[in-house]
mmCIF file with all atom_site columns, C-alpha atoms in Angstrom:
data_model
loop_
_atom_site.group_PDB
_atom_site.id
_atom_site.type_symbol
_atom_site.label_atom_id
_atom_site.label_alt_id
_atom_site.label_comp_id
_atom_site.label_asym_id
_atom_site.label_entity_id
_atom_site.label_seq_id
_atom_site.pdbx_PDB_ins_code
_atom_site.Cartn_x
_atom_site.Cartn_y
_atom_site.Cartn_z
_atom_site.occupancy
_atom_site.B_iso_or_equiv
_atom_site.pdbx_formal_charge
_atom_site.auth_seq_id
_atom_site.auth_comp_id
_atom_site.auth_asym_id
_atom_site.auth_atom_id
_atom_site.pdbx_PDB_model_num
ATOM 1   C CA . GLN T 1 1   ? 75.795 91.961  47.472 1.00 54.00 ? 12  GLN T CA 1
ATOM 2   C CA . GLN T 1 2   ? 76.180 91.884  51.215 1.00 62.00 ? 13  GLN T CA 1
ATOM 3   C CA . GLN T 1 3   ? 72.663 91.637  52.518 1.00 87.00 ? 14  GLN T CA 1
ATOM 4   C CA . VAL T 1 4   ? 73.589 91.759  56.197 1.00 94.00 ? 15  VAL T CA 1
ATOM 5   C CA . LYS T 1 5   ? 76.277 94.178  57.332 1.00 96.00 ? 16  LYS T CA 1
ATOM 6   C CA . GLN T 1 6   ? 77.798 93.595  60.757 1.00 97.00 ? 17  GLN T CA 1
ATOM 7   C CA . SER T 1 7   ? 80.097 95.764  62.832 1.00 97.00 ? 18  SER T CA 1
ATOM 8   C CA . PRO T 1 8   ? 82.533 95.891  64.440 1.00 97.00 ? 19  PRO T CA 1
ATOM 9   C CA . GLN T 1 9   ? 84.564 92.945  63.208 1.00 96.00 ? 20  GLN T CA 1
ATOM 10  C CA . SER T 1 10  ? 86.415 92.772  66.493 1.00 97.00 ? 21  SER T CA 1
ATOM 11  C CA . LEU T 1 11  ? 85.621 94.048  69.943 1.00 98.00 ? 22  LEU T CA 1
ATOM 12  C CA . ILE T 1 12  ? 87.502 94.110  73.222 1.00 98.00 ? 23  ILE T CA 1
ATOM 13  C CA . VAL T 1 13  ? 85.481 94.701  76.367 1.00 98.00 ? 24  VAL T CA 1
ATOM 14  C CA . GLN T 1 14  ? 86.434 94.763  80.009 1.00 98.00 ? 25  GLN T CA 1
ATOM 15  C CA . LYS T 1 15  ? 84.845 92.160  82.266 1.00 98.00 ? 26  LYS T CA 1
ATOM 16  C CA . GLY T 1 16  ? 81.554 93.506  83.573 1.00 98.00 ? 27  GLY T CA 1
ATOM 17  C CA . GLY T 1 17  ? 81.144 95.895  80.675 1.00 98.00 ? 28  GLY T CA 1
ATOM 18  C CA . ILE T 1 18  ? 78.545 95.985  77.923 1.00 98.00 ? 29  ILE T CA 1
ATOM 19  C CA . SER T 1 19  ? 79.332 94.478  74.533 1.00 98.00 ? 30  SER T CA 1
ATOM 20  C CA . ILE T 1 20  ? 77.396 95.955  71.623 1.00 98.00 ? 31  ILE T CA 1
ATOM 21  C CA . ILE T 1 21  ? 77.315 94.518  68.112 1.00 98.00 ? 32  ILE T CA 1
ATOM 22  C CA . ASN T 1 22  ? 75.350 96.118  65.320 1.00 98.00 ? 33  ASN T CA 1
ATOM 23  C CA . CYS T 1 23  ? 73.809 94.756  62.148 1.00 98.00 ? 34  CYS T CA 1
ATOM 24  C CA . ALA T 1 24  ? 71.947 96.274  59.231 1.00 97.00 ? 35  ALA T CA 1
ATOM 25  C CA . TYR T 1 25  ? 69.977 94.503  56.566 1.00 95.00 ? 36  TYR T CA 1
ATOM 26  C CA . GLU T 1 26  ? 68.738 95.462  53.123 1.00 92.00 ? 37  GLU T CA 1
ATOM 27  C CA . ASN T 1 27  ? 65.972 93.044  52.250 1.00 90.00 ? 38  ASN T CA 1
ATOM 28  C CA . THR T 1 28  ? 62.666 94.281  53.647 1.00 90.00 ? 39  THR T CA 1
ATOM 29  C CA . ALA T 1 29  ? 61.239 90.775  53.238 1.00 89.00 ? 40  ALA T CA 1
ATOM 30  C CA . PHE T 1 30  ? 63.419 89.538  56.083 1.00 91.00 ? 41  PHE T CA 1
ATOM 31  C CA . ASP T 1 31  ? 61.341 88.836  59.161 1.00 90.00 ? 42  ASP T CA 1
ATOM 32  C CA . TYR T 1 32  ? 63.577 86.665  61.297 1.00 90.00 ? 43  TYR T CA 1
ATOM 33  C CA . PHE T 1 33  ? 66.740 87.939  62.957 1.00 94.00 ? 44  PHE T CA 1
ATOM 34  C CA . PRO T 1 34  ? 68.797 85.449  64.983 1.00 93.00 ? 45  PRO T CA 1
ATOM 35  C CA . TRP T 1 35  ? 72.128 85.857  66.697 1.00 96.00 ? 46  TRP T CA 1
ATOM 36  C CA . TYR T 1 36  ? 74.595 82.993  66.915 1.00 95.00 ? 47  TYR T CA 1
ATOM 37  C CA . GLN T 1 37  ? 77.618 82.414  69.123 1.00 97.00 ? 48  GLN T CA 1
ATOM 38  C CA . GLN T 1 38  ? 80.518 80.366  67.813 1.00 96.00 ? 49  GLN T CA 1
ATOM 39  C CA . PHE T 1 39  ? 83.554 79.110  69.680 1.00 96.00 ? 50  PHE T CA 1
ATOM 40  C CA . PRO T 1 40  ? 86.694 78.092  67.736 1.00 93.00 ? 51  PRO T CA 1
ATOM 41  C CA . GLY T 1 41  ? 86.313 74.740  66.020 1.00 92.00 ? 52  GLY T CA 1
ATOM 42  C CA . LYS T 1 42  ? 82.630 74.465  66.897 1.00 94.00 ? 53  LYS T CA 1
ATOM 43  C CA . GLY T 1 43  ? 79.371 75.024  65.083 1.00 94.00 ? 54  GLY T CA 1
ATOM 44  C CA . PRO T 1 44  ? 77.307 78.142  65.791 1.00 95.00 ? 55  PRO T CA 1
ATOM 45  C CA . ALA T 1 45  ? 74.773 78.016  68.592 1.00 93.00 ? 56  ALA T CA 1
ATOM 46  C CA . LEU T 1 46  ? 71.575 80.035  68.580 1.00 91.00 ? 57  LEU T CA 1
ATOM 47  C CA . LEU T 1 47  ? 71.694 82.715  71.261 1.00 94.00 ? 58  LEU T CA 1
ATOM 48  C CA . ILE T 1 48  ? 68.550 84.709  70.778 1.00 94.00 ? 59  ILE T CA 1
ATOM 49  C CA . ALA T 1 49  ? 66.268 85.665  67.911 1.00 92.00 ? 60  ALA T CA 1
ATOM 50  C CA . ILE T 1 50  ? 63.706 88.362  67.244 1.00 92.00 ? 61  ILE T CA 1
ATOM 51  C CA . ARG T 1 51  ? 60.891 89.045  64.820 1.00 90.00 ? 62  ARG T CA 1
ATOM 52  C CA . PRO T 1 52  ? 59.980 92.545  63.640 1.00 88.00 ? 63  PRO T CA 1
ATOM 53  C CA . ASP T 1 53  ? 56.765 92.735  65.613 1.00 89.00 ? 64  ASP T CA 1
ATOM 54  C CA . VAL T 1 54  ? 58.755 93.602  68.747 1.00 92.00 ? 65  VAL T CA 1
ATOM 55  C CA . SER T 1 55  ? 61.452 96.211  69.263 1.00 94.00 ? 66  SER T CA 1
ATOM 56  C CA . GLU T 1 56  ? 63.368 94.428  71.984 1.00 96.00 ? 67  GLU T CA 1
ATOM 57  C CA . LYS T 1 57  ? 63.863 90.939  73.341 1.00 96.00 ? 68  LYS T CA 1
ATOM 58  C CA . LYS T 1 58  ? 65.821 90.018  76.418 1.00 96.00 ? 69  LYS T CA 1
ATOM 59  C CA . GLU T 1 59  ? 67.109 86.646  77.557 1.00 95.00 ? 70  GLU T CA 1
ATOM 60  C CA . GLY T 1 60  ? 69.317 86.752  80.588 1.00 96.00 ? 71  GLY T CA 1
ATOM 61  C CA . ARG T 1 61  ? 72.301 88.993  79.861 1.00 97.00 ? 72  ARG T CA 1
ATOM 62  C CA . PHE T 1 62  ? 71.561 89.081  76.127 1.00 97.00 ? 73  PHE T CA 1
ATOM 63  C CA . THR T 1 63  ? 69.260 91.672  74.564 1.00 97.00 ? 74  THR T CA 1
ATOM 64  C CA . ILE T 1 64  ? 68.330 92.260  70.940 1.00 96.00 ? 75  ILE T CA 1
ATOM 65  C CA . SER T 1 65  ? 67.182 95.745  69.956 1.00 96.00 ? 76  SER T CA 1
ATOM 66  C CA . PHE T 1 66  ? 65.362 96.029  66.648 1.00 96.00 ? 77  PHE T CA 1
ATOM 67  C CA . ASN T 1 67  ? 64.655 99.144  64.578 1.00 95.00 ? 78  ASN T CA 1
ATOM 68  C CA . LYS T 1 68  ? 62.446 98.212  61.655 1.00 93.00 ? 79  LYS T CA 1
ATOM 69  C CA . SER T 1 69  ? 62.376 101.646 60.031 1.00 93.00 ? 80  SER T CA 1
ATOM 70  C CA . ALA T 1 70  ? 66.178 101.864 60.047 1.00 95.00 ? 81  ALA T CA 1
ATOM 71  C CA . LYS T 1 71  ? 66.545 98.190  59.123 1.00 95.00 ? 82  LYS T CA 1
ATOM 72  C CA . GLN T 1 72  ? 68.983 97.729  61.958 1.00 96.00 ? 83  GLN T CA 1
ATOM 73  C CA . PHE T 1 73  ? 69.284 95.409  64.913 1.00 97.00 ? 84  PHE T CA 1
ATOM 74  C CA . SER T 1 74  ? 71.842 94.996  67.625 1.00 98.00 ? 85  SER T CA 1
ATOM 75  C CA . LEU T 1 75  ? 72.992 92.600  70.306 1.00 98.00 ? 86  LEU T CA 1
ATOM 76  C CA . HIS T 1 76  ? 73.820 93.851  73.771 1.00 98.00 ? 87  HIS T CA 1
ATOM 77  C CA . ILE T 1 77  ? 75.673 91.603  76.194 1.00 98.00 ? 88  ILE T CA 1
ATOM 78  C CA . MET T 1 78  ? 75.377 92.971  79.704 1.00 98.00 ? 89  MET T CA 1
ATOM 79  C CA . ASP T 1 79  ? 77.946 92.212  82.410 1.00 98.00 ? 90  ASP T CA 1
ATOM 80  C CA . SER T 1 80  ? 80.261 90.658  79.829 1.00 98.00 ? 91  SER T CA 1
ATOM 81  C CA . GLN T 1 81  ? 82.336 87.746  81.094 1.00 98.00 ? 92  GLN T CA 1
ATOM 82  C CA . PRO T 1 82  ? 85.537 86.119  79.803 1.00 97.00 ? 93  PRO T CA 1
ATOM 83  C CA . GLY T 1 83  ? 83.439 83.055  78.940 1.00 97.00 ? 94  GLY T CA 1
ATOM 84  C CA . ASP T 1 84  ? 81.533 85.221  76.464 1.00 97.00 ? 95  ASP T CA 1
ATOM 85  C CA . SER T 1 85  ? 84.688 85.536  74.364 1.00 98.00 ? 96  SER T CA 1
ATOM 86  C CA . ALA T 1 86  ? 83.642 84.062  71.023 1.00 97.00 ? 97  ALA T CA 1
ATOM 87  C CA . THR T 1 87  ? 82.622 85.075  67.539 1.00 97.00 ? 98  THR T CA 1
ATOM 88  C CA . TYR T 1 88  ? 79.093 86.393  67.203 1.00 98.00 ? 99  TYR T CA 1
ATOM 89  C CA . PHE T 1 89  ? 77.119 86.318  63.995 1.00 97.00 ? 100 PHE T CA 1
ATOM 90  C CA . CYS T 1 90  ? 73.939 88.159  63.248 1.00 97.00 ? 101 CYS T CA 1
ATOM 91  C CA . ALA T 1 91  ? 71.716 86.736  60.550 1.00 95.00 ? 102 ALA T CA 1
ATOM 92  C CA . ALA T 1 92  ? 68.515 87.563  58.766 1.00 94.00 ? 103 ALA T CA 1
ATOM 93  C CA . GLY T 1 93  ? 66.016 85.551  56.818 1.00 89.00 ? 104 GLY T CA 1
ATOM 94  C CA . GLY T 1 94  ? 62.449 85.049  55.757 1.00 79.00 ? 105 GLY T CA 1
ATOM 95  C CA . GLY T 1 95  ? 60.249 82.934  57.967 1.00 61.00 ? 106 GLY T CA 1
ATOM 96  C CA . TYR T 1 96  ? 62.050 79.971  59.420 1.00 58.00 ? 107 TYR T CA 1
ATOM 97  C CA . GLN T 1 97  ? 63.952 79.171  56.249 1.00 71.00 ? 108 GLN T CA 1
ATOM 98  C CA . LYS T 1 98  ? 67.491 79.935  55.190 1.00 83.00 ? 109 LYS T CA 1
ATOM 99  C CA . VAL T 1 99  ? 69.270 82.882  56.738 1.00 89.00 ? 110 VAL T CA 1
ATOM 100 C CA . THR T 1 100 ? 72.046 85.138  55.521 1.00 91.00 ? 111 THR T CA 1
ATOM 101 C CA . PHE T 1 101 ? 74.889 85.642  57.955 1.00 94.00 ? 112 PHE T CA 1
ATOM 102 C CA . GLY T 1 102 ? 76.798 88.779  58.799 1.00 95.00 ? 113 GLY T CA 1
ATOM 103 C CA . ILE T 1 103 ? 80.571 88.754  58.639 1.00 95.00 ? 114 ILE T CA 1
ATOM 104 C CA . GLY T 1 104 ? 80.957 88.041  62.343 1.00 96.00 ? 115 GLY T CA 1
ATOM 105 C CA . THR T 1 105 ? 82.343 89.897  65.354 1.00 98.00 ? 116 THR T CA 1
ATOM 106 C CA . LYS T 1 106 ? 85.174 88.453  67.378 1.00 97.00 ? 117 LYS T CA 1
ATOM 107 C CA . LEU T 1 107 ? 84.559 89.447  70.975 1.00 98.00 ? 118 LEU T CA 1
ATOM 108 C CA . GLN T 1 108 ? 87.272 89.326  73.586 1.00 98.00 ? 119 GLN T CA 1
ATOM 109 C CA . VAL T 1 109 ? 86.358 90.007  77.193 1.00 98.00 ? 120 VAL T CA 1
ATOM 110 C CA . ILE T 1 110 ? 89.404 90.800  79.271 1.00 97.00 ? 121 ILE T CA 1
ATOM 111 C CA . PRO T 1 111 ? 89.516 90.339  83.054 1.00 92.00 ? 122 PRO T CA 1
ATOM 112 C CA . GLY D 2 1   ? 67.312 71.920  73.055 1.00 70.00 ? 19  GLY D CA 1
ATOM 113 C CA . ALA D 2 2   ? 67.443 70.223  69.682 1.00 87.00 ? 20  ALA D CA 1
ATOM 114 C CA . VAL D 2 3   ? 70.691 68.373  68.979 1.00 93.00 ? 21  VAL D CA 1
ATOM 115 C CA . VAL D 2 4   ? 72.397 67.966  65.630 1.00 96.00 ? 22  VAL D CA 1
ATOM 116 C CA . SER D 2 5   ? 75.424 65.744  65.176 1.00 97.00 ? 23  SER D CA 1
ATOM 117 C CA . GLN D 2 6   ? 77.980 65.497  62.407 1.00 97.00 ? 24  GLN D CA 1
ATOM 118 C CA . HIS D 2 7   ? 80.322 62.689  61.508 1.00 97.00 ? 25  HIS D CA 1
ATOM 119 C CA . PRO D 2 8   ? 83.203 62.703  61.180 1.00 97.00 ? 26  PRO D CA 1
ATOM 120 C CA . SER D 2 9   ? 84.368 65.706  63.183 1.00 97.00 ? 27  SER D CA 1
ATOM 121 C CA . TRP D 2 10  ? 87.522 65.866  61.110 1.00 97.00 ? 28  TRP D CA 1
ATOM 122 C CA . VAL D 2 11  ? 88.852 64.068  58.077 1.00 97.00 ? 29  VAL D CA 1
ATOM 123 C CA . ILE D 2 12  ? 92.029 64.127  56.030 1.00 97.00 ? 30  ILE D CA 1
ATOM 124 C CA . CYS D 2 13  ? 91.911 62.772  52.512 1.00 96.00 ? 31  CYS D CA 1
ATOM 125 C CA . LYS D 2 14  ? 94.106 62.675  49.459 1.00 97.00 ? 32  LYS D CA 1
ATOM 126 C CA . SER D 2 15  ? 93.431 64.828  46.444 1.00 97.00 ? 33  SER D CA 1
ATOM 127 C CA . GLY D 2 16  ? 91.095 63.115  43.987 1.00 97.00 ? 34  GLY D CA 1
ATOM 128 C CA . THR D 2 17  ? 89.248 61.006  46.528 1.00 97.00 ? 35  THR D CA 1
ATOM 129 C CA . SER D 2 18  ? 85.678 61.475  47.758 1.00 97.00 ? 36  SER D CA 1
ATOM 130 C CA . VAL D 2 19  ? 84.570 62.187  51.290 1.00 97.00 ? 37  VAL D CA 1
ATOM 131 C CA . LYS D 2 20  ? 81.125 61.761  52.831 1.00 98.00 ? 38  LYS D CA 1
ATOM 132 C CA . ILE D 2 21  ? 79.946 63.837  55.777 1.00 98.00 ? 39  ILE D CA 1
ATOM 133 C CA . GLU D 2 22  ? 76.831 62.890  57.746 1.00 97.00 ? 40  GLU D CA 1
ATOM 134 C CA . CYS D 2 23  ? 74.448 65.249  59.497 1.00 97.00 ? 41  CYS D CA 1
ATOM 135 C CA . ARG D 2 24  ? 71.872 63.853  61.899 1.00 96.00 ? 42  ARG D CA 1
ATOM 136 C CA . SER D 2 25  ? 69.099 65.438  63.909 1.00 95.00 ? 43  SER D CA 1
ATOM 137 C CA . LEU D 2 26  ? 69.119 63.373  67.082 1.00 95.00 ? 44  LEU D CA 1
ATOM 138 C CA . ASP D 2 27  ? 65.911 64.288  68.870 1.00 92.00 ? 45  ASP D CA 1
ATOM 139 C CA . PHE D 2 28  ? 63.698 65.751  66.189 1.00 92.00 ? 46  PHE D CA 1
ATOM 140 C CA . GLN D 2 29  ? 62.738 65.220  62.588 1.00 92.00 ? 47  GLN D CA 1
ATOM 141 C CA . ALA D 2 30  ? 63.947 67.730  60.062 1.00 91.00 ? 48  ALA D CA 1
ATOM 142 C CA . THR D 2 31  ? 62.352 68.071  56.675 1.00 89.00 ? 49  THR D CA 1
ATOM 143 C CA . THR D 2 32  ? 64.908 70.720  55.839 1.00 92.00 ? 50  THR D CA 1
ATOM 144 C CA . MET D 2 33  ? 68.630 70.769  56.499 1.00 95.00 ? 51  MET D CA 1
ATOM 145 C CA . PHE D 2 34  ? 71.254 73.234  55.337 1.00 95.00 ? 52  PHE D CA 1
ATOM 146 C CA . TRP D 2 35  ? 74.921 72.807  54.453 1.00 96.00 ? 53  TRP D CA 1
ATOM 147 C CA . TYR D 2 36  ? 77.448 75.583  54.979 1.00 96.00 ? 54  TYR D CA 1
ATOM 148 C CA . ARG D 2 37  ? 81.143 75.976  54.546 1.00 96.00 ? 55  ARG D CA 1
ATOM 149 C CA . GLN D 2 38  ? 83.300 78.286  56.572 1.00 95.00 ? 56  GLN D CA 1
ATOM 150 C CA . PHE D 2 39  ? 86.848 79.335  55.817 1.00 92.00 ? 57  PHE D CA 1
ATOM 151 C CA . PRO D 2 40  ? 89.132 80.430  58.668 1.00 90.00 ? 58  PRO D CA 1
ATOM 152 C CA . LYS D 2 41  ? 88.049 83.674  60.284 1.00 87.00 ? 59  LYS D CA 1
ATOM 153 C CA . GLN D 2 42  ? 85.199 84.075  57.820 1.00 91.00 ? 60  GLN D CA 1
ATOM 154 C CA . SER D 2 43  ? 81.457 83.856  57.965 1.00 93.00 ? 61  SER D CA 1
ATOM 155 C CA . LEU D 2 44  ? 79.285 80.880  57.096 1.00 94.00 ? 62  LEU D CA 1
ATOM 156 C CA . MET D 2 45  ? 78.405 80.586  53.443 1.00 93.00 ? 63  MET D CA 1
ATOM 157 C CA . LEU D 2 46  ? 75.303 78.613  52.565 1.00 93.00 ? 64  LEU D CA 1
ATOM 158 C CA . MET D 2 47  ? 76.055 75.910  50.036 1.00 95.00 ? 65  MET D CA 1
ATOM 159 C CA . ALA D 2 48  ? 72.711 74.199  49.652 1.00 95.00 ? 66  ALA D CA 1
ATOM 160 C CA . THR D 2 49  ? 69.317 73.514  51.147 1.00 93.00 ? 67  THR D CA 1
ATOM 161 C CA . SER D 2 50  ? 68.497 69.848  51.585 1.00 91.00 ? 68  SER D CA 1
ATOM 162 C CA . ASN D 2 51  ? 64.882 68.721  51.631 1.00 89.00 ? 69  ASN D CA 1
ATOM 163 C CA . GLU D 2 52  ? 63.902 65.200  52.593 1.00 87.00 ? 70  GLU D CA 1
ATOM 164 C CA . GLY D 2 53  ? 62.792 63.186  49.609 1.00 85.00 ? 71  GLY D CA 1
ATOM 165 C CA . SER D 2 54  ? 63.657 65.763  46.984 1.00 87.00 ? 72  SER D CA 1
ATOM 166 C CA . LYS D 2 55  ? 66.670 67.226  45.232 1.00 90.00 ? 73  LYS D CA 1
ATOM 167 C CA . ALA D 2 56  ? 68.799 69.736  47.069 1.00 93.00 ? 74  ALA D CA 1
ATOM 168 C CA . THR D 2 57  ? 68.723 73.385  46.099 1.00 93.00 ? 75  THR D CA 1
ATOM 169 C CA . TYR D 2 58  ? 72.217 74.744  45.539 1.00 95.00 ? 76  TYR D CA 1
ATOM 170 C CA . GLU D 2 59  ? 73.314 78.334  45.991 1.00 93.00 ? 77  GLU D CA 1
ATOM 171 C CA . GLN D 2 60  ? 74.749 80.204  43.062 1.00 93.00 ? 78  GLN D CA 1
ATOM 172 C CA . GLY D 2 61  ? 78.337 79.223  42.369 1.00 94.00 ? 79  GLY D CA 1
ATOM 173 C CA . VAL D 2 62  ? 78.197 75.880  44.189 1.00 95.00 ? 80  VAL D CA 1
ATOM 174 C CA . GLU D 2 63  ? 78.934 72.921  41.922 1.00 94.00 ? 81  GLU D CA 1
ATOM 175 C CA . LYS D 2 64  ? 76.139 70.411  42.421 1.00 93.00 ? 82  LYS D CA 1
ATOM 176 C CA . ASP D 2 65  ? 78.141 67.623  40.766 1.00 95.00 ? 83  ASP D CA 1
ATOM 177 C CA . LYS D 2 66  ? 81.013 68.173  43.140 1.00 96.00 ? 84  LYS D CA 1
ATOM 178 C CA . PHE D 2 67  ? 79.026 68.540  46.344 1.00 97.00 ? 85  PHE D CA 1
ATOM 179 C CA . LEU D 2 68  ? 76.449 65.767  46.320 1.00 96.00 ? 86  LEU D CA 1
ATOM 180 C CA . ILE D 2 69  ? 73.698 66.061  48.889 1.00 95.00 ? 87  ILE D CA 1
ATOM 181 C CA . ASN D 2 70  ? 71.317 63.285  49.858 1.00 92.00 ? 88  ASN D CA 1
ATOM 182 C CA . HIS D 2 71  ? 68.527 63.758  52.388 1.00 91.00 ? 89  HIS D CA 1
ATOM 183 C CA . ALA D 2 72  ? 67.247 60.208  52.559 1.00 84.00 ? 90  ALA D CA 1
ATOM 184 C CA . SER D 2 73  ? 65.367 60.404  55.843 1.00 91.00 ? 91  SER D CA 1
ATOM 185 C CA . LEU D 2 74  ? 63.926 62.958  58.240 1.00 92.00 ? 92  LEU D CA 1
ATOM 186 C CA . THR D 2 75  ? 66.973 62.651  60.479 1.00 94.00 ? 93  THR D CA 1
ATOM 187 C CA . LEU D 2 76  ? 69.874 62.244  58.078 1.00 95.00 ? 94  LEU D CA 1
ATOM 188 C CA . SER D 2 77  ? 71.443 64.331  55.345 1.00 95.00 ? 95  SER D CA 1
ATOM 189 C CA . THR D 2 78  ? 74.798 63.588  53.756 1.00 96.00 ? 96  THR D CA 1
ATOM 190 C CA . LEU D 2 79  ? 77.252 65.757  51.869 1.00 97.00 ? 97  LEU D CA 1
ATOM 191 C CA . THR D 2 80  ? 79.735 64.022  49.599 1.00 97.00 ? 98  THR D CA 1
ATOM 192 C CA . VAL D 2 81  ? 82.675 66.019  48.334 1.00 98.00 ? 99  VAL D CA 1
ATOM 193 C CA . THR D 2 82  ? 83.656 64.277  45.129 1.00 97.00 ? 100 THR D CA 1
ATOM 194 C CA . SER D 2 83  ? 87.160 64.360  43.652 1.00 96.00 ? 101 SER D CA 1
ATOM 195 C CA . ALA D 2 84  ? 88.316 66.562  46.482 1.00 97.00 ? 102 ALA D CA 1
ATOM 196 C CA . HIS D 2 85  ? 91.113 69.056  45.925 1.00 96.00 ? 103 HIS D CA 1
ATOM 197 C CA . PRO D 2 86  ? 93.133 71.133  48.400 1.00 96.00 ? 104 PRO D CA 1
ATOM 198 C CA . GLU D 2 87  ? 90.922 74.170  47.745 1.00 95.00 ? 105 GLU D CA 1
ATOM 199 C CA . ASP D 2 88  ? 87.977 72.166  49.137 1.00 96.00 ? 106 ASP D CA 1
ATOM 200 C CA . SER D 2 89  ? 89.681 72.123  52.532 1.00 97.00 ? 107 SER D CA 1
ATOM 201 C CA . SER D 2 90  ? 87.313 73.918  54.851 1.00 96.00 ? 108 SER D CA 1
ATOM 202 C CA . PHE D 2 91  ? 85.011 73.632  57.842 1.00 97.00 ? 109 PHE D CA 1
ATOM 203 C CA . TYR D 2 92  ? 81.686 72.166  56.760 1.00 98.00 ? 110 TYR D CA 1
ATOM 204 C CA . ILE D 2 93  ? 78.696 72.772  59.002 1.00 97.00 ? 111 ILE D CA 1
ATOM 205 C CA . CYS D 2 94  ? 75.168 71.473  58.697 1.00 96.00 ? 112 CYS D CA 1
ATOM 206 C CA . SER D 2 95  ? 72.022 72.700  60.353 1.00 94.00 ? 113 SER D CA 1
ATOM 207 C CA . ALA D 2 96  ? 68.571 71.238  60.772 1.00 93.00 ? 114 ALA D CA 1
ATOM 208 C CA . LEU D 2 97  ? 65.346 73.166  60.847 1.00 90.00 ? 115 LEU D CA 1
ATOM 209 C CA . ASP D 2 98  ? 62.954 72.626  63.748 1.00 84.00 ? 116 ASP D CA 1
ATOM 210 C CA . TYR D 2 99  ? 61.175 75.943  64.275 1.00 79.00 ? 117 TYR D CA 1
ATOM 211 C CA . GLU D 2 100 ? 64.661 77.340  64.749 1.00 83.00 ? 118 GLU D CA 1
ATOM 212 C CA . GLN D 2 101 ? 67.811 76.412  62.868 1.00 88.00 ? 119 GLN D CA 1
ATOM 213 C CA . TYR D 2 102 ? 70.097 74.158  64.946 1.00 91.00 ? 120 TYR D CA 1
ATOM 214 C CA . PHE D 2 103 ? 73.687 73.661  63.921 1.00 94.00 ? 121 PHE D CA 1
ATOM 215 C CA . GLY D 2 104 ? 75.936 70.662  64.054 1.00 96.00 ? 122 GLY D CA 1
ATOM 216 C CA . PRO D 2 105 ? 79.449 70.845  65.514 1.00 96.00 ? 123 PRO D CA 1
ATOM 217 C CA . GLY D 2 106 ? 81.089 70.982  62.090 1.00 97.00 ? 124 GLY D CA 1
ATOM 218 C CA . THR D 2 107 ? 83.485 68.781  60.119 1.00 97.00 ? 125 THR D CA 1
ATOM 219 C CA . ARG D 2 108 ? 87.012 69.892  59.400 1.00 97.00 ? 126 ARG D CA 1
ATOM 220 C CA . LEU D 2 109 ? 88.070 68.621  55.958 1.00 97.00 ? 127 LEU D CA 1
ATOM 221 C CA . THR D 2 110 ? 91.719 68.733  54.943 1.00 97.00 ? 128 THR D CA 1
ATOM 222 C CA . VAL D 2 111 ? 92.631 67.620  51.440 1.00 97.00 ? 129 VAL D CA 1
ATOM 223 C CA . THR D 2 112 ? 96.314 66.856  50.906 1.00 96.00 ? 130 THR D CA 1
#
């Protein structure tokens, strides 16, 4: 059972454009929704995380939008840059304990 | 931010031998650490949750006798792959919990 569904699996965006990655979860007990960025051959790095008491969180060019009723959340990368090219994983979990990862989105930002 | 290290970063071993991977939280203490494996172009799959001073909790389908986890201190957890086989070749990643989950750089295991 895939508890966190992520789409698209790959994304190509022009430099300066907006990258949008969507995730949906099933378990209503989840209350922690982080996004991770992973470069090839490296471990994931926490980008930004949100809890369901807010509908949006912004950190620099990265914004999480959260829709509790729809059980969906998304990552927006504004002014995408070639250095943002990486694989992005959404995840969901309860509290600060283990999280379940989405399948990942390979983002390519072309000049 | 919190830093987690792994050693070694890559290892090649012969089939049937055992390999130990270390995960250290460098600037914080972690009661809880997690071990994941990741196959090429796939997501991270949680193998087990490691709690300092107690037995690890393994996810369904993970052989606890094959993947031995020891969390002997608040800054160190080890994963030992026993009697490794080629199908165990993968990218193993640990994380340590300190308010947020911080990941190590991963260990590439190749079993020949």
